GROMACS .gro file of C-alpha atoms in nm:
model
  271
    1MET     CA    1   6.341  -0.976  15.892
    2GLU     CA    2   6.514  -0.705  15.690
    3ALA     CA    3   6.848  -0.887  15.720
    4ASP     CA    4   6.685  -1.213  15.606
    5GLY     CA    5   6.533  -1.036  15.305
    6LEU     CA    6   6.869  -0.885  15.215
    7GLU     CA    7   7.038  -1.222  15.245
    8TRP     CA    8   6.773  -1.373  15.017
    9LEU     CA    9   6.876  -1.118  14.753
   10LEU     CA   10   7.252  -1.145  14.803
   11VAL     CA   11   7.274  -1.524  14.773
   12PRO     CA   12   7.153  -1.544  14.410
   13MET     CA   13   7.361  -1.238  14.323
   14ARG     CA   14   7.675  -1.406  14.456
   15GLN     CA   15   7.583  -1.717  14.258
   16LEU     CA   16   7.541  -1.512  13.941
   17VAL     CA   17   7.877  -1.342  13.995
   18SER     CA   18   8.039  -1.680  14.052
   19TRP     CA   19   7.888  -1.819  13.732
   20GLY     CA   20   7.992  -1.510  13.542
   21ALA     CA   21   8.352  -1.536  13.665
   22ALA     CA   22   8.363  -1.905  13.577
   23GLY     CA   23   8.224  -1.835  13.229
   24ALA     CA   24   8.481  -1.560  13.177
   25MET     CA   25   8.758  -1.801  13.275
   26VAL     CA   26   8.635  -2.071  13.037
   27PHE     CA   27   8.577  -1.855  12.730
   28GLY     CA   28   8.772  -1.536  12.799
   29GLY     CA   29   9.103  -1.681  12.682
   30VAL     CA   30   8.975  -1.759  12.333
   31VAL     CA   31   8.805  -1.423  12.270
   32PRO     CA   32   9.116  -1.252  12.120
   33TYR     CA   33   9.141  -1.528  11.861
   34VAL     CA   34   8.786  -1.489  11.728
   35PRO     CA   35   8.850  -1.168  11.529
   36GLN     CA   36   9.184  -1.311  11.412
   37TYR     CA   37   9.009  -1.624  11.283
   38ARG     CA   38   8.750  -1.416  11.101
   39ASP     CA   39   9.016  -1.189  10.954
   40ILE     CA   40   9.216  -1.484  10.817
   41ARG     CA   41   8.903  -1.630  10.661
   42ARG     CA   42   8.811  -1.296  10.507
   43THR     CA   43   9.155  -1.208  10.367
   44GLN     CA   44   9.275  -1.564  10.301
   45ASN     CA   45   9.610  -1.451  10.440
   46ALA     CA   46   9.766  -1.608  10.750
   47GLU     CA   47  10.108  -1.442  10.729
   48GLY     CA   48  10.042  -1.222  11.031
   49PHE     CA   49   9.961  -1.516  11.256
   50SER     CA   50  10.234  -1.729  11.413
   51THR     CA   51  10.128  -2.092  11.444
   52TYR     CA   52  10.389  -2.129  11.720
   53VAL     CA   53  10.130  -1.958  11.940
   54CYS     CA   54   9.909  -2.261  11.880
   55LEU     CA   55  10.200  -2.492  11.964
   56VAL     CA   56  10.273  -2.321  12.295
   57LEU     CA   57   9.909  -2.308  12.400
   58LEU     CA   58   9.846  -2.669  12.298
   59VAL     CA   59  10.145  -2.789  12.502
   60ALA     CA   60  10.052  -2.574  12.802
   61ASN     CA   61   9.688  -2.683  12.811
   62ILE     CA   62   9.758  -3.051  12.750
   63LEU     CA   63  10.000  -3.046  13.045
   64ARG     CA   64   9.741  -2.861  13.253
   65ILE     CA   65   9.480  -3.131  13.186
   66LEU     CA   66   9.730  -3.401  13.283
   67PHE     CA   67   9.808  -3.203  13.599
   68TRP     CA   68   9.437  -3.215  13.686
   69PHE     CA   69   9.456  -3.595  13.714
   70GLY     CA   70   9.725  -3.560  13.978
   71ARG     CA   71   9.581  -3.264  14.162
   72ARG     CA   72   9.218  -3.168  14.110
   73PHE     CA   73   9.162  -2.795  14.071
   74GLU     CA   74   8.869  -2.571  13.976
   75SER     CA   75   8.660  -2.725  13.697
   76PRO     CA   76   8.639  -2.394  13.502
   77LEU     CA   77   9.017  -2.407  13.463
   78LEU     CA   78   8.988  -2.759  13.323
   79TRP     CA   79   8.718  -2.655  13.078
   80GLN     CA   80   8.925  -2.351  12.983
   81SER     CA   81   9.205  -2.583  12.872
   82ILE     CA   82   8.967  -2.801  12.670
   83ILE     CA   83   8.812  -2.499  12.494
   84MET     CA   84   9.157  -2.352  12.424
   85ILE     CA   85   9.282  -2.677  12.269
   86ILE     CA   86   8.978  -2.690  12.038
   87THR     CA   87   9.029  -2.324  11.944
   88MET     CA   88   9.398  -2.372  11.863
   89LEU     CA   89   9.321  -2.677  11.648
   90LEU     CA   90   9.063  -2.473  11.456
   91MET     CA   91   9.319  -2.196  11.407
   92LEU     CA   92   9.577  -2.446  11.283
   93LYS     CA   93   9.329  -2.600  11.041
   94LEU     CA   94   9.241  -2.263  10.891
   95CYS     CA   95   9.601  -2.141  10.870
   96THR     CA   96   9.719  -2.464  10.708
   97GLU     CA   97   9.445  -2.454  10.446
   98VAL     CA   98   9.514  -2.089  10.364
   99ARG     CA   99   9.891  -2.133  10.351
  100VAL     CA  100   9.877  -2.440  10.126
  101THR     CA  101   9.631  -2.266   9.894
  102ASN     CA  102   9.861  -1.966   9.857
  103GLU     CA  103  10.181  -2.169   9.814
  104LEU     CA  104  10.194  -2.324   9.468
  105ASN     CA  105  10.456  -2.574   9.350
  106VAL     CA  106  10.605  -2.609   9.697
  107LYS     CA  107  10.725  -2.942   9.833
  108ARG     CA  108  10.476  -3.083  10.078
  109ARG     CA  109  10.606  -3.143  10.429
  110SER     CA  110  10.460  -3.388  10.674
  111PHE     CA  111  10.503  -3.502  11.033
  112ALA     CA  112  10.539  -3.873  10.961
  113ALA     CA  113  10.458  -4.054  10.637
  114ALA     CA  114  10.540  -3.882  10.312
  115ASP     CA  115  10.290  -3.900  10.029
  116SER     CA  116  10.464  -3.925   9.694
  117LYS     CA  117  10.182  -3.757   9.508
  118ASP     CA  118  10.233  -3.444   9.720
  119GLU     CA  119  10.597  -3.410   9.625
  120GLU     CA  120  10.733  -3.202   9.342
  121ILE     CA  121  10.752  -3.400   9.019
  122LYS     CA  122  11.109  -3.294   8.952
  123ALA     CA  123  11.224  -3.355   9.310
  124PRO     CA  124  11.132  -3.705   9.427
  125PRO     CA  125  11.134  -3.763   9.803
  126LYS     CA  126  11.464  -3.877   9.950
  127ARG     CA  127  11.286  -4.072  10.222
  128SER     CA  128  11.015  -4.317  10.131
  129TYR     CA  129  10.847  -4.331  10.472
  130LEU     CA  130  10.961  -4.072  10.723
  131ASP     CA  131  10.948  -3.712  10.607
  132PHE     CA  132  11.012  -3.552  10.947
  133ASP     CA  133  11.255  -3.262  10.922
  134LEU     CA  134  11.337  -3.036  11.217
  135ASN     CA  135  11.388  -2.745  10.978
  136TYR     CA  136  11.019  -2.770  10.888
  137PHE     CA  137  10.886  -2.860  11.230
  138TRP     CA  138  10.536  -2.717  11.279
  139HIS     CA  139  10.532  -2.599  10.916
  140TRP     CA  140  10.354  -2.899  10.768
  141SER     CA  141  10.122  -2.903  10.471
  142LYS     CA  142   9.826  -3.091  10.616
  143PHE     CA  143   9.618  -3.036  10.925
  144THR     CA  144   9.627  -3.410  10.994
  145ASP     CA  145  10.004  -3.385  11.052
  146TYR     CA  146   9.946  -3.135  11.333
  147VAL     CA  147   9.682  -3.364  11.481
  148GLN     CA  148   9.925  -3.657  11.467
  149CYS     CA  149  10.191  -3.452  11.644
  150VAL     CA  150   9.948  -3.337  11.915
  151LEU     CA  151   9.820  -3.691  11.968
  152THR     CA  152  10.177  -3.825  11.987
  153PHE     CA  153  10.274  -3.564  12.245
  154THR     CA  154   9.956  -3.630  12.444
  155GLY     CA  155  10.012  -4.006  12.435
  156VAL     CA  156  10.377  -3.987  12.546
  157THR     CA  157  10.321  -3.731  12.822
  158GLY     CA  158  10.002  -3.908  12.930
  159TYR     CA  159  10.185  -4.240  12.964
  160ILE     CA  160  10.467  -4.079  13.163
  161THR     CA  161  10.212  -3.905  13.385
  162TYR     CA  162  10.033  -4.236  13.445
  163LEU     CA  163  10.358  -4.398  13.557
  164TRP     CA  164  10.454  -4.111  13.790
  165LEU     CA  165  10.110  -4.004  13.911
  166ASP     CA  166  10.188  -4.116  14.266
  167SER     CA  167  10.490  -3.884  14.285
  168SER     CA  168  10.390  -3.549  14.431
  169LEU     CA  169  10.715  -3.395  14.304
  170PHE     CA  170  10.636  -3.500  13.947
  171VAL     CA  171  10.275  -3.379  13.970
  172GLU     CA  172  10.375  -3.038  14.109
  173THR     CA  173  10.649  -3.004  13.846
  174LEU     CA  174  10.399  -3.092  13.574
  175GLY     CA  175  10.162  -2.821  13.696
  176PHE     CA  176  10.443  -2.567  13.704
  177LEU     CA  177  10.552  -2.653  13.349
  178ALA     CA  178  10.194  -2.619  13.227
  179VAL     CA  179  10.135  -2.267  13.355
  180PHE     CA  180  10.496  -2.153  13.307
  181THR     CA  181  10.481  -2.244  12.937
  182GLU     CA  182  10.170  -2.030  12.893
  183ALA     CA  183  10.318  -1.749  13.102
  184MET     CA  184  10.619  -1.730  12.869
  185LEU     CA  185  10.399  -1.681  12.563
  186GLY     CA  186  10.463  -1.307  12.553
  187VAL     CA  187  10.841  -1.325  12.603
  188PRO     CA  188  10.927  -1.371  12.231
  189GLN     CA  189  10.724  -1.057  12.156
  190LEU     CA  190  10.904  -0.870  12.435
  191TYR     CA  191  11.243  -0.977  12.300
  192ARG     CA  192  11.154  -0.896  11.940
  193ASN     CA  193  11.044  -0.546  12.041
  194TYR     CA  194  11.375  -0.501  12.223
  195GLN     CA  195  11.574  -0.619  11.922
  196ASN     CA  196  11.386  -0.389  11.682
  197ARG     CA  197  11.372  -0.102  11.930
  198SER     CA  198  11.017  -0.058  11.805
  199THR     CA  199  10.665  -0.191  11.855
  200GLU     CA  200  10.553  -0.105  11.503
  201GLY     CA  201  10.301  -0.353  11.366
  202MET     CA  202  10.200  -0.471  11.713
  203SER     CA  203   9.840  -0.425  11.822
  204VAL     CA  204   9.832  -0.215  12.139
  205LYS     CA  205   9.465  -0.303  12.186
  206MET     CA  206   9.561  -0.668  12.192
  207VAL     CA  207   9.825  -0.605  12.459
  208LEU     CA  208   9.564  -0.424  12.667
  209MET     CA  209   9.335  -0.724  12.624
  210TRP     CA  210   9.611  -0.959  12.743
  211THR     CA  211   9.682  -0.741  13.044
  212SER     CA  212   9.319  -0.713  13.152
  213GLY     CA  213   9.256  -1.083  13.086
  214ASP     CA  214   9.572  -1.201  13.261
  215THR     CA  215   9.501  -0.973  13.557
  216PHE     CA  216   9.148  -1.111  13.590
  217LYS     CA  217   9.280  -1.464  13.557
  218THR     CA  218   9.544  -1.413  13.826
  219VAL     CA  219   9.293  -1.260  14.068
  220TYR     CA  220   9.064  -1.557  13.998
  221PHE     CA  221   9.347  -1.797  14.081
  222ILE     CA  222   9.421  -1.620  14.409
  223MET     CA  223   9.056  -1.577  14.516
  224ASN     CA  224   8.970  -1.941  14.443
  225GLN     CA  225   9.288  -2.075  14.603
  226ALA     CA  226   9.406  -2.246  14.286
  227PRO     CA  227   9.735  -2.440  14.304
  228PHE     CA  228  10.021  -2.199  14.380
  229GLN     CA  229  10.178  -2.261  14.036
  230PHE     CA  230   9.878  -2.091  13.875
  231SER     CA  231   9.904  -1.779  14.089
  232ILE     CA  232  10.282  -1.739  14.054
  233CYS     CA  233  10.283  -1.783  13.677
  234GLY     CA  234   9.975  -1.566  13.643
  235LEU     CA  235  10.162  -1.283  13.814
  236LEU     CA  236  10.460  -1.347  13.586
  237GLN     CA  237  10.232  -1.324  13.282
  238VAL     CA  238  10.095  -0.989  13.402
  239PHE     CA  239  10.450  -0.856  13.450
  240VAL     CA  240  10.540  -0.956  13.093
  241ASP     CA  241  10.229  -0.778  12.962
  242ILE     CA  242  10.315  -0.465  13.159
  243ALA     CA  243  10.673  -0.477  13.028
  244ILE     CA  244  10.541  -0.485  12.669
  245LEU     CA  245  10.313  -0.188  12.744
  246LEU     CA  246  10.615  -0.002  12.879
  247GLN     CA  247  10.795  -0.077  12.551
  248VAL     CA  248  10.501   0.072  12.362
  249TYR     CA  249  10.533   0.392  12.567
  250LEU     CA  250  10.913   0.414  12.548
  251TYR     CA  251  10.948   0.339  12.177
  252SER     CA  252  10.657   0.570  12.090
  253TYR     CA  253  10.776   0.874  12.283
  254TYR     CA  254  11.148   0.800  12.273
  255PRO     CA  255  11.209   0.627  11.937
  256GLN     CA  256  11.536   0.437  11.920
  257LYS     CA  257  11.567   0.439  11.541
  258PRO     CA  258  11.390   0.580  11.235
  259VAL     CA  259  11.063   0.406  11.155
  260SER     CA  260  11.164   0.305  10.804
  261HIS     CA  261  11.164  -0.072  10.829
  262THR     CA  262  10.887  -0.296  10.706
  263ALA     CA  263  10.601  -0.333  10.949
  264HIS     CA  264  10.631  -0.646  11.155
  265PRO     CA  265  10.358  -0.906  11.170
  266ALA     CA  266  10.111  -0.869  11.450
  267SER     CA  267  10.211  -0.998  11.789
  268THR     CA  268  10.296  -1.362  11.830
  269LYS     CA  269  10.103  -1.380  12.152
  270ALA     CA  270   9.783  -1.202  12.068
  271LEU     CA  271   9.755  -1.362  11.731
   0.00000   0.00000   0.00000
């Protein structure tokens, strides 16, 4: 009887823990961006935030959703991707509005069609229809241009996935590309720290948040037997986070050069 009573208590507790872990997976990834969003709104300054973070996370999560159609995995991971895409679009919308407001008399750049009324009066557009310029890729003046780019990428990759959905090699490669892209998000920060021989301007608290979040995520992948691509790239992401923490220690206690340069913008991954 005592064992039955204990089991009656443990079953709902296990269920609560499972729900809590699933909720953490779905919403945990967007938590670091909430204070950043609020800070940009408050200061009306988006200089410290790299919109390439949004690009990488949008690509990674769109590919992950397409991978789900070829190989069904845990639903919290699917919802995590959906929530992350919405969050990154909101970040892009805010950053674009703030940047355009602060930049006066600057030629407007767009993903596809150029609008003549947005161009400088003294510098008429050279192209009447297409205004796409690789030099200004992902630095457009309207949020709708980012949406067009995301929809174009989704449509092209979705069509290719539909054609090759029966190929297990393609599906597994797609899943690897999805998680590998996200895993590499911290590498530019790692390289920049190495180049500058300093971690000045980088939020150590944010790095600790990545490390704890990525560790939890990787353990979740392993415990729930997620596709092997998730576990491998999760471990890779944790190693990158640890490497950045080691840089913080080394450059703080063994500085490589005088700290006289201008403070760098906050980390491209965390922000």
